[in-house]
Coordinates of C-alpha atoms in Angstrom, one line a residue:
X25 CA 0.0 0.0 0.0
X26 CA 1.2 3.9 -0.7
X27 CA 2.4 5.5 2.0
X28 CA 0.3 9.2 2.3
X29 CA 2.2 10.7 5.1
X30 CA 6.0 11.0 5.0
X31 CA 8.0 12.5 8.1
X32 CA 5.9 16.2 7.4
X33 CA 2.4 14.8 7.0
X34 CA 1.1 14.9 3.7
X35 CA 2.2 16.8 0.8
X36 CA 1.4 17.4 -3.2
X37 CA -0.2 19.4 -5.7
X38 CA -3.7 20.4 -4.6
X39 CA -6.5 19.0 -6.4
X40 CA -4.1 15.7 -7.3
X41 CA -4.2 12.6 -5.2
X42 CA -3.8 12.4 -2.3
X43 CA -4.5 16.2 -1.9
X44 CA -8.0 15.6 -3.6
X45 CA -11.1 16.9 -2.1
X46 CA -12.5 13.7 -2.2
X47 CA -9.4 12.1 -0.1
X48 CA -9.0 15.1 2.5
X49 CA -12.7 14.4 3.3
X50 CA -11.5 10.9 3.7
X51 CA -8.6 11.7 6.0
X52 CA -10.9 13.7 8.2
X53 CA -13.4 11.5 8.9
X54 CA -10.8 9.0 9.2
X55 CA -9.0 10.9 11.9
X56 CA -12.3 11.8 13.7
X57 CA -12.9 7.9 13.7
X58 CA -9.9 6.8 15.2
X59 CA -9.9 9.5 17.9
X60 CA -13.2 9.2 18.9
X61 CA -12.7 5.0 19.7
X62 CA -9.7 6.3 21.4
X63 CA -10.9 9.2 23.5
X64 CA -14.7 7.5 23.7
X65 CA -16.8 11.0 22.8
X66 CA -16.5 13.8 20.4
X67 CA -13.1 14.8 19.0
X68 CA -12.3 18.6 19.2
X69 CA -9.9 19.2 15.8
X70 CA -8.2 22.8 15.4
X71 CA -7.4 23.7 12.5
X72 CA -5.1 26.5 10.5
X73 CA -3.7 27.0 7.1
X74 CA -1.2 29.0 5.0
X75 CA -2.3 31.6 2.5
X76 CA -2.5 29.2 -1.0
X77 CA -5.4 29.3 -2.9
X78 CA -5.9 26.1 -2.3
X79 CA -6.3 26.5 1.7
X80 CA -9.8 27.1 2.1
X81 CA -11.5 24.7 -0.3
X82 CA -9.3 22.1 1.6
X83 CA -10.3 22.7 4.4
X84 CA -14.3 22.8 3.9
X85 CA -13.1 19.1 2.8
X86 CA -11.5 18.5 5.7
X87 CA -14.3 19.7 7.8
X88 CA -16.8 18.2 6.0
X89 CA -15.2 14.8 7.0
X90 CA -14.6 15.7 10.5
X91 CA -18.5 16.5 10.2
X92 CA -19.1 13.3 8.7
X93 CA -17.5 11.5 11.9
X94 CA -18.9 13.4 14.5
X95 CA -15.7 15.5 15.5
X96 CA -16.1 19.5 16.4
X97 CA -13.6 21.6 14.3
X98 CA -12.2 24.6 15.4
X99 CA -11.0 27.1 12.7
X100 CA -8.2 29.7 13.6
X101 CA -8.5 30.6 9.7
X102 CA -4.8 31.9 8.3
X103 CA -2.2 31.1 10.8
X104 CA 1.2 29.5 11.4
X105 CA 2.2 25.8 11.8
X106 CA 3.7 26.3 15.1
X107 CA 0.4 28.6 15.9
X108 CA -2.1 25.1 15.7
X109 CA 0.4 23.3 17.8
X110 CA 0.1 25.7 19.9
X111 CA -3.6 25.8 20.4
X112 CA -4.0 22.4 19.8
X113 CA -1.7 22.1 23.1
X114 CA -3.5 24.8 25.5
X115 CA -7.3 24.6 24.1
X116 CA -6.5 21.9 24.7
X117 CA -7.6 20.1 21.2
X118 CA -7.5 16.3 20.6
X119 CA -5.5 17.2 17.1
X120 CA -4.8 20.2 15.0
X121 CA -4.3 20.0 11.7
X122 CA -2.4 22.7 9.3
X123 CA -3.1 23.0 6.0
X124 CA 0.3 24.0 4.1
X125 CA 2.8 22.7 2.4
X126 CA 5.6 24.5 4.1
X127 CA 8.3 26.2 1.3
X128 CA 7.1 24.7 -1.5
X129 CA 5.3 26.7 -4.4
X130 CA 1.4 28.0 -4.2
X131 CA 0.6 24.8 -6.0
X132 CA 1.4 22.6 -3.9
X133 CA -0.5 22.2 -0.6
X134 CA -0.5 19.4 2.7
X135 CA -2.0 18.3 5.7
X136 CA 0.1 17.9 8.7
X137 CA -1.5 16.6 12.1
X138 CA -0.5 17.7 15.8
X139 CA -1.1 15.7 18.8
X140 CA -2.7 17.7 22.0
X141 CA 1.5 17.6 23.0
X142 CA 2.5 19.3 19.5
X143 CA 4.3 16.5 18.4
X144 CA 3.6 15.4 15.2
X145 CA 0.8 12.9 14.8
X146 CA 1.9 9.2 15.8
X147 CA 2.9 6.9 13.0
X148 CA 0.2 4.0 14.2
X149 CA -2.8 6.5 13.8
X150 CA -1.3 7.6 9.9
X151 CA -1.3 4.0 9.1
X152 CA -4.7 3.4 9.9
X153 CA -5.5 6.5 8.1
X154 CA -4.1 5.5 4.9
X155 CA -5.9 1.7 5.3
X156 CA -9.2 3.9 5.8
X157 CA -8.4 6.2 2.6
X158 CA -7.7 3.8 0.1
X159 CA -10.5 1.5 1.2
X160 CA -13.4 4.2 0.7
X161 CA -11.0 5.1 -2.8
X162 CA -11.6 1.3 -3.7
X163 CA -15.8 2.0 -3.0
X164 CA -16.1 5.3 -4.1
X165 CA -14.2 5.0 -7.1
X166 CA -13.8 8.7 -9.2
X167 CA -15.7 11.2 -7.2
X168 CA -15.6 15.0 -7.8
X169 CA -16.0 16.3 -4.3
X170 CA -16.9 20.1 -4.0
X171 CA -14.6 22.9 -3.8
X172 CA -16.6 25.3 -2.4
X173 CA -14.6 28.0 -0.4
X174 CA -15.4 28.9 3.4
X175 CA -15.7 32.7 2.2
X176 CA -15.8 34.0 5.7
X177 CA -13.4 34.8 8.6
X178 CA -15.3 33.8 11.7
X179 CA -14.9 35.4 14.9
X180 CA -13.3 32.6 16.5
X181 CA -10.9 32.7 14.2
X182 CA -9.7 36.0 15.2
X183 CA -9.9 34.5 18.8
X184 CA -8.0 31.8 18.1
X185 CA -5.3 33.7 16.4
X186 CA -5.1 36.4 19.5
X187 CA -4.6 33.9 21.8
X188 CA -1.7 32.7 20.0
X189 CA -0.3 36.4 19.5
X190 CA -0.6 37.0 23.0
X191 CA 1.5 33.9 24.1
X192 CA 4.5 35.1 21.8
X193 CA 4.2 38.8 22.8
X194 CA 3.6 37.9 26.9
X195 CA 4.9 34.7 27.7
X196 CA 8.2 34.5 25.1
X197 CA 8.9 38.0 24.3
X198 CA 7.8 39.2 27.9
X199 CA 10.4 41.7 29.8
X200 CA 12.1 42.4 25.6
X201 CA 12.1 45.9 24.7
X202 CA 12.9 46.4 21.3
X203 CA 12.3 50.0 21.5
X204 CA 15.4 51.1 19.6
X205 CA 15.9 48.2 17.0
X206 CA 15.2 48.1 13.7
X207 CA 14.4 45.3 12.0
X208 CA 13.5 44.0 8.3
X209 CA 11.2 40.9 7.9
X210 CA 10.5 39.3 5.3
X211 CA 7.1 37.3 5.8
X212 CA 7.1 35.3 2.2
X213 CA 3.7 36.0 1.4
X214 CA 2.5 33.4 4.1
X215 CA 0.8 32.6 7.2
X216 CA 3.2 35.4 9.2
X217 CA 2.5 38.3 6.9
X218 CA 0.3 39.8 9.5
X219 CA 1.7 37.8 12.8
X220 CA 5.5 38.8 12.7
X221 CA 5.4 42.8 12.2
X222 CA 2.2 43.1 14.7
X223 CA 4.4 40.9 17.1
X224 CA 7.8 42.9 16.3
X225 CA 6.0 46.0 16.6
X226 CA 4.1 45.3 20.0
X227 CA 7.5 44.8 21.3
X228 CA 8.7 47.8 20.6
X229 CA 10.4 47.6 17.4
X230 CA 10.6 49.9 14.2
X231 CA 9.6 47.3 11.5
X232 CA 9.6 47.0 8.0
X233 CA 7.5 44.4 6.5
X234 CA 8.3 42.9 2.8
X235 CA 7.0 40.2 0.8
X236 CA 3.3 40.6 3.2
X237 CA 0.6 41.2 0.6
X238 CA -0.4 37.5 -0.1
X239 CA -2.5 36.7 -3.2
X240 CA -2.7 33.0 -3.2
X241 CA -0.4 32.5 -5.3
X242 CA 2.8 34.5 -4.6
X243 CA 3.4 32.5 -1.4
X244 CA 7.3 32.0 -0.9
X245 CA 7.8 33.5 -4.9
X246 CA 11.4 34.8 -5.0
X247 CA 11.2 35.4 -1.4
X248 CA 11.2 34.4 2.2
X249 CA 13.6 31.6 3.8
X250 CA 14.3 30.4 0.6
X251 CA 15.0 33.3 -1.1
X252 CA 16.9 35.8 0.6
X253 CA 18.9 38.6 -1.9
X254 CA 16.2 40.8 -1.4
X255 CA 16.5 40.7 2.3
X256 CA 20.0 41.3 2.5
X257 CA 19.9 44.2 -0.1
X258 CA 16.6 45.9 2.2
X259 CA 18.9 45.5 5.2
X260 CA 22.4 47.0 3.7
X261 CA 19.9 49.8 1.4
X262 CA 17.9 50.6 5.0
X263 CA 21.0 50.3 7.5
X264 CA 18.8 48.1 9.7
X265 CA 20.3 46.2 12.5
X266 CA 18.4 42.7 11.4
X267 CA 16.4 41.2 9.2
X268 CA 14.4 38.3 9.1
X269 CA 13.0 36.0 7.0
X270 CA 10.1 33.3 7.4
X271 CA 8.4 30.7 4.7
X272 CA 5.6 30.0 3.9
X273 CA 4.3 28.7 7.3
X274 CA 6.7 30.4 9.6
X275 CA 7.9 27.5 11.2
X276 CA 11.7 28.4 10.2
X277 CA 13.3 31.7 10.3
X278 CA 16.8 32.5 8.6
X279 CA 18.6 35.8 9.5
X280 CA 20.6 38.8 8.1
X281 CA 23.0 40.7 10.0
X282 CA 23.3 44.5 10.1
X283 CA 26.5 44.1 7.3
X284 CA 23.8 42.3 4.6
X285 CA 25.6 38.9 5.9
X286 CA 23.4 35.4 5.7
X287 CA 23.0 34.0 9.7
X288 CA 21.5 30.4 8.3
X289 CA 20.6 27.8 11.0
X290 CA 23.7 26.5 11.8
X291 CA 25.1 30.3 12.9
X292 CA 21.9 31.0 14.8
X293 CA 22.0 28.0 16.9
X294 CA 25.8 28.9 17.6
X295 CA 24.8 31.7 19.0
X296 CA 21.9 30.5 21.0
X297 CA 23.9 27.8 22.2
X298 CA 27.0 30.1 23.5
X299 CA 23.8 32.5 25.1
X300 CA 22.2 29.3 26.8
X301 CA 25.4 27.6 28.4
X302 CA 26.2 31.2 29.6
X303 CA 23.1 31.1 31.6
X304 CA 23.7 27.9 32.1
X305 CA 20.8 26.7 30.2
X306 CA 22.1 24.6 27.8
X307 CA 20.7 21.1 29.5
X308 CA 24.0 18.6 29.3
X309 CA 25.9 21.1 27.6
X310 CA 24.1 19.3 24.4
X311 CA 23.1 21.1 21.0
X312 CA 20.8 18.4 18.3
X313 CA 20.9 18.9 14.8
X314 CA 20.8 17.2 11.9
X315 CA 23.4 15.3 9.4
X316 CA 23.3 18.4 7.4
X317 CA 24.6 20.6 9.5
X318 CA 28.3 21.9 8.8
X319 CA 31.7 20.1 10.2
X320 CA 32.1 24.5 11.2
X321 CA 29.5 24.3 13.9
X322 CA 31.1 21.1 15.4
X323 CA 34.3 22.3 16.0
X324 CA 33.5 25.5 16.8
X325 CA 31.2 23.7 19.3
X326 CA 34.1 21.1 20.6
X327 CA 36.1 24.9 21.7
X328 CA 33.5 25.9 23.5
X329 CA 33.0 22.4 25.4
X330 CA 29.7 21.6 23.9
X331 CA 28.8 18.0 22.5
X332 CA 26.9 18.2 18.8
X333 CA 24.8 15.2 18.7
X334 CA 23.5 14.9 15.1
X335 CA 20.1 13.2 13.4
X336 CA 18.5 11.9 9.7
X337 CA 16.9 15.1 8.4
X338 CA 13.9 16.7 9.8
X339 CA 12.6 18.1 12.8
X340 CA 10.6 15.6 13.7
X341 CA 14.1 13.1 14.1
X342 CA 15.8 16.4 16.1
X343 CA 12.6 16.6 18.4
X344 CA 12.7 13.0 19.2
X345 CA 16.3 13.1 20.4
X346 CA 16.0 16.2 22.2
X347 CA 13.4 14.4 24.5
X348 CA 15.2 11.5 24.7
X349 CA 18.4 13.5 26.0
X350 CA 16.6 16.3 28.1
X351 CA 18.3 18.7 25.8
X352 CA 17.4 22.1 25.7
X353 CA 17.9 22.7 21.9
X354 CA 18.1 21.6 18.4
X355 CA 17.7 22.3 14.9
X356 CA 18.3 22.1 11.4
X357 CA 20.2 24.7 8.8
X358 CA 17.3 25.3 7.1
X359 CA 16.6 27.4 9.7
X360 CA 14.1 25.0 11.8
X361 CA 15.1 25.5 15.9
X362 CA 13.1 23.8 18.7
X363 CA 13.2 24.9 22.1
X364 CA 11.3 21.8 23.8
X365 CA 10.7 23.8 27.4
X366 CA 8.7 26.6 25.0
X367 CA 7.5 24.5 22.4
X368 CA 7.5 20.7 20.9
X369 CA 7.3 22.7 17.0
X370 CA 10.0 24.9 15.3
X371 CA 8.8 28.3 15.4
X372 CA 10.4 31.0 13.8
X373 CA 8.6 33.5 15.6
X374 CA 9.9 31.7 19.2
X375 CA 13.5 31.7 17.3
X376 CA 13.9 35.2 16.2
X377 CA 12.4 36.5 19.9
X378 CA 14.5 34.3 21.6
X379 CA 17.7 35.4 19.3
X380 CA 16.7 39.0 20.1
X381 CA 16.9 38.5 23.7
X382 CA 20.3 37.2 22.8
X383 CA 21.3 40.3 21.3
X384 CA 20.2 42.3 23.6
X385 CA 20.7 40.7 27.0
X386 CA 25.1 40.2 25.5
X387 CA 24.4 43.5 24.7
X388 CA 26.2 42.7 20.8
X389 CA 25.3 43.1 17.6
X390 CA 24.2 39.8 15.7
X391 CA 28.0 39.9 13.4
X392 CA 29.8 39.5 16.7
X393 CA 28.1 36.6 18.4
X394 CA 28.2 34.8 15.5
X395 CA 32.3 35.3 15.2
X396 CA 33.6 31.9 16.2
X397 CA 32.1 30.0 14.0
X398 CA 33.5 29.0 10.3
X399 CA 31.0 27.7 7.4
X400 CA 33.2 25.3 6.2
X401 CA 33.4 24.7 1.8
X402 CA 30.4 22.2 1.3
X403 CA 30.1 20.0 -1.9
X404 CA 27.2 18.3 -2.8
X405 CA 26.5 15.8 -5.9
X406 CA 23.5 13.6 -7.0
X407 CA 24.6 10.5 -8.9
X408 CA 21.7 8.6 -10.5
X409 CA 21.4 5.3 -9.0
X410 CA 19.1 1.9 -11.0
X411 CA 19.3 0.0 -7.1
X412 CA 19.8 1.4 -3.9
X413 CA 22.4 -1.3 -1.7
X414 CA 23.7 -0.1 1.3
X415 CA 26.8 1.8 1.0
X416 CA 28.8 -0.5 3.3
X417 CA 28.3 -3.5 1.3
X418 CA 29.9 -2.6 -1.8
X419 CA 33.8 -2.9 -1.3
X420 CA 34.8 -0.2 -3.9
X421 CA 32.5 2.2 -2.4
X422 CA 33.5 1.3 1.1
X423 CA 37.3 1.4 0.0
X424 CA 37.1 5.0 -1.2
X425 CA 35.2 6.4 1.9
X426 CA 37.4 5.4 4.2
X427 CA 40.6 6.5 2.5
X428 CA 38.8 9.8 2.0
X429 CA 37.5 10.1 5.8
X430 CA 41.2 9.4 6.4
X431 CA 42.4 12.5 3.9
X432 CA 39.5 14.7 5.4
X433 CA 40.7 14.3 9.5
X434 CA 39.1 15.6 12.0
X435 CA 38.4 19.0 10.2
X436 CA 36.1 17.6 7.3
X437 CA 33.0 15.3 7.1
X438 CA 31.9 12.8 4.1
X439 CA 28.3 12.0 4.1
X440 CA 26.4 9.1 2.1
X441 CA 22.9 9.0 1.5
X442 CA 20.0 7.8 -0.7
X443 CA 17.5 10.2 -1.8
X444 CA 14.0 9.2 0.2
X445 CA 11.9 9.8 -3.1
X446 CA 14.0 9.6 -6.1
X447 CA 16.6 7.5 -7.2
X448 CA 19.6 9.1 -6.2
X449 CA 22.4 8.7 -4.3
X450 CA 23.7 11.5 -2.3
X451 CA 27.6 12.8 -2.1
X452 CA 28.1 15.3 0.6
X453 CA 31.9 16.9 1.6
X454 CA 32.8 19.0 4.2
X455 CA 36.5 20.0 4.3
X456 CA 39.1 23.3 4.8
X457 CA 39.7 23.4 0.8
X458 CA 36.9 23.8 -1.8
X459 CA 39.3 21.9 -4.6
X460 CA 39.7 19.2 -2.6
X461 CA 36.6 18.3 -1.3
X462 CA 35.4 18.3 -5.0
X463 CA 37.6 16.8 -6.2
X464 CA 36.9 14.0 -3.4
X465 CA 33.2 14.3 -4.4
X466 CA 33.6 13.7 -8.2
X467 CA 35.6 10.5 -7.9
X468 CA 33.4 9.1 -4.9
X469 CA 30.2 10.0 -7.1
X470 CA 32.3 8.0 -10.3
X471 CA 32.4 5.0 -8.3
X472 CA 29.2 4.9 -7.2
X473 CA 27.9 5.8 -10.7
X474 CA 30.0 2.4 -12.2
X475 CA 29.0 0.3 -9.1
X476 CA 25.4 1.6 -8.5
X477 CA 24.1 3.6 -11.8
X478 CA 22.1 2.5 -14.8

């Protein structure tokens, strides 16, 4: 059977299986099934979505299958991922469900699903999900469902969406004054184009919002976390002293410094690290992050006597070992930081408050906290690939790797990995010397392409 959910939920195009009216119906009424054996009454189910076209006819689907099963839906209308967790954790809801397919383009769309804890839905309850789904496909066959829009913004909605706005402003950002800071954000045309500069600016700040107009369409287009020239130029042309920039669901934040310079994930949990174990915050001295992450932030790390203890991509992986260590925080370069004692979801909003506070409380600008730390060269190559064997049974590939891990020391990384959706194998080099490391990279990604390829 095809799995629907991968480690985000569910993602496609909307209006193409499995992001069909029809199916989202399905995986409502699915959800409110399963819930209500468990809980043994009503499901409550909030819900919240980015600014695609596509949002509100998906959710009328949704809701019409949470209708179908008896479950009460809760809508907080346009808001951020880390917003429904949020709610879904204090309401408190039996689930919450965003509607957004992250940084990916206006076409696309997905459903993600929150337990009441804001950790992602559990895998058991997905599973039976997908059983239920293809089964009413199978008996259904070809349905056109209706794509009416919900056409109104209700006034729990606003509610909803004040309650969350409150939490950031009182509870994380209470006792900040950002009276004399000037900041640039770009909000990517999604779900923080009206969140971020109302928060900024309740704090104090003198914002300028870009990229905040959302048509439907224009959601992360040439801008936000993915996309961040325009950013940096505002910030240099405007002599802020930050900017930041959200995608489309503002569950990751990436930052500028007051020189125009990129502060990606890595660098901001360098600096929130060094703040934390200063203030002797930093549970175990531990930082989690992902494979990804530069070789730079390791040993800048190692001076500083803090252990790195890396994952498989995704926040959900750097979540599960930050419980499992009592650590206090971990992310991912793509901008993705999780504070587990102020929330189980990335927030970008809870990052760039709590890397304001930072700032302020070291009483630094941004370019000198982040000194320290050295991006180091980074080489990446995808080699087509007809079977996918594991790495350390093929002797010539093994061979290689190890001679190269040898070359590399203690002050470069090589990383192997399959692609989790397409066939490809994955080359990744970390090292002092850019010619090196490719050069490393192309013959690695020859032998795997003679041992491995078509």
């Amino acid at each position: 059977m095809m799995k629907l959910f991968g480690t985000d939920g569910m993602r496609g195009e909307a209006g193409v299986f499995p992001l069909d009216a029809p199916t989202v119906e399905s995986v409502g009424a699915s959800l409110a099934t399963h819930l209500k054996k468990n809980l043994g009454r009503a499901p409550v189910i909030v819900i919240g979505r980015d600014t695609r076209e596509s949002g509100d006819w998906i959710e009328s689907a949704l809701v019409a299958g949470l209708n179908r099963a008896g479950a009460q839906s809760k809508s907080a209308g346009i808001i951020t991922t880390p917003g429904v967790a949020f709610l879904t954790r204090t309401m408190p809801g039996d689930a919450g469900v965003v509607i957004s397919a992250s940084h990916n383009p206006y076409k696309d769309n997905g459903l993600k699903v929150f337990a009441p804890s804001g950790r992602k839905l559990d895998e058991e309850i997905e599973r039976l999900i997908e059983q239920d789904v293809f089964a009413e496909r199978e008996t259904l066959g070809s349905v056109t469902a209706d794509r009416s829009s919900l056409r109104f913004e209700s006034d729990q909605a606003v509610a909803l969406r004040a309650q969350y706005l409150n939490f950031l402003a009182s509870e994380i950002g209470g006792g900040l004054s950002l009276c004399d800071v000037r900041l640039i954000v770009d909000c990517a045309n999604g779900a923080a184009s009206h969140f971020a500069p109302e928060l900024l600016e309740r704090l104090g700040a003198s914002v300028t919002s870009i990229n905040d107009s959302p048509d439907g369409r224009n959601i992360n287009l040439d801008c936000g976390s993915l996309h961040m020239d325009s950013l940096q130029h505002a910030v240099r042309e405007q002599k802020a002293d930050l900017g930041v920039a959200f995608d489309g669901d503002a569950d990751r934040s990436l930052f500028v410094d007051a020189d125009g310079r990129l502060v990606n994930g890595d660098a901001t949990l360098w600096v929130l690290a060094n703040y934390l174990k200063s203030r002797g915050q930093l549970h175990h001295d531990t930082v989690v992050a992902t494979v990804m992450s530069n070789v730079g932030l390791e040993i800048a790390f190692q001076s500083q006597g803090i252990r790195l203890v890396r994952t498989d991509v995704g926040d959900k992986f750097v979540l599960e070992e930050l419980l499992s260590l009592g650590a206090s925080l971990g992310g991912e370069q793509s901008g993705h930081i999780i504070f587990p004692r102020l929330s189980l979801a990335g927030d970008g909003m809870i990052t760039t408050l709590c890397l304001l506070r930072a700032i302020q409380e070291e009483n630094s600008p941004l370019h000198e906290l982040t000194a320290g730390f050295q991006n180091f060269p980074q080489v990446l190559v995808n080699v087509q690939v007809n079977k996918k064997r594991p790495f350390g049974e093929v002797e010539e590939i093994q061979r290689a790797s190890h001679r190269i891990e040898t070359e590399l020391g203690s002050h470069g990384r090589l990383l192997l990995r399959y692609s989790g959706t397409e066939p490809l194998a994955r080359v990744m080099l970390e090292g002092e010397s850019q010619a090196d490391i490719e050069e490393h990279a192309d013959e690695l990604a020859e032998i795997i392409r003679n041992t491995l390829g078509s």
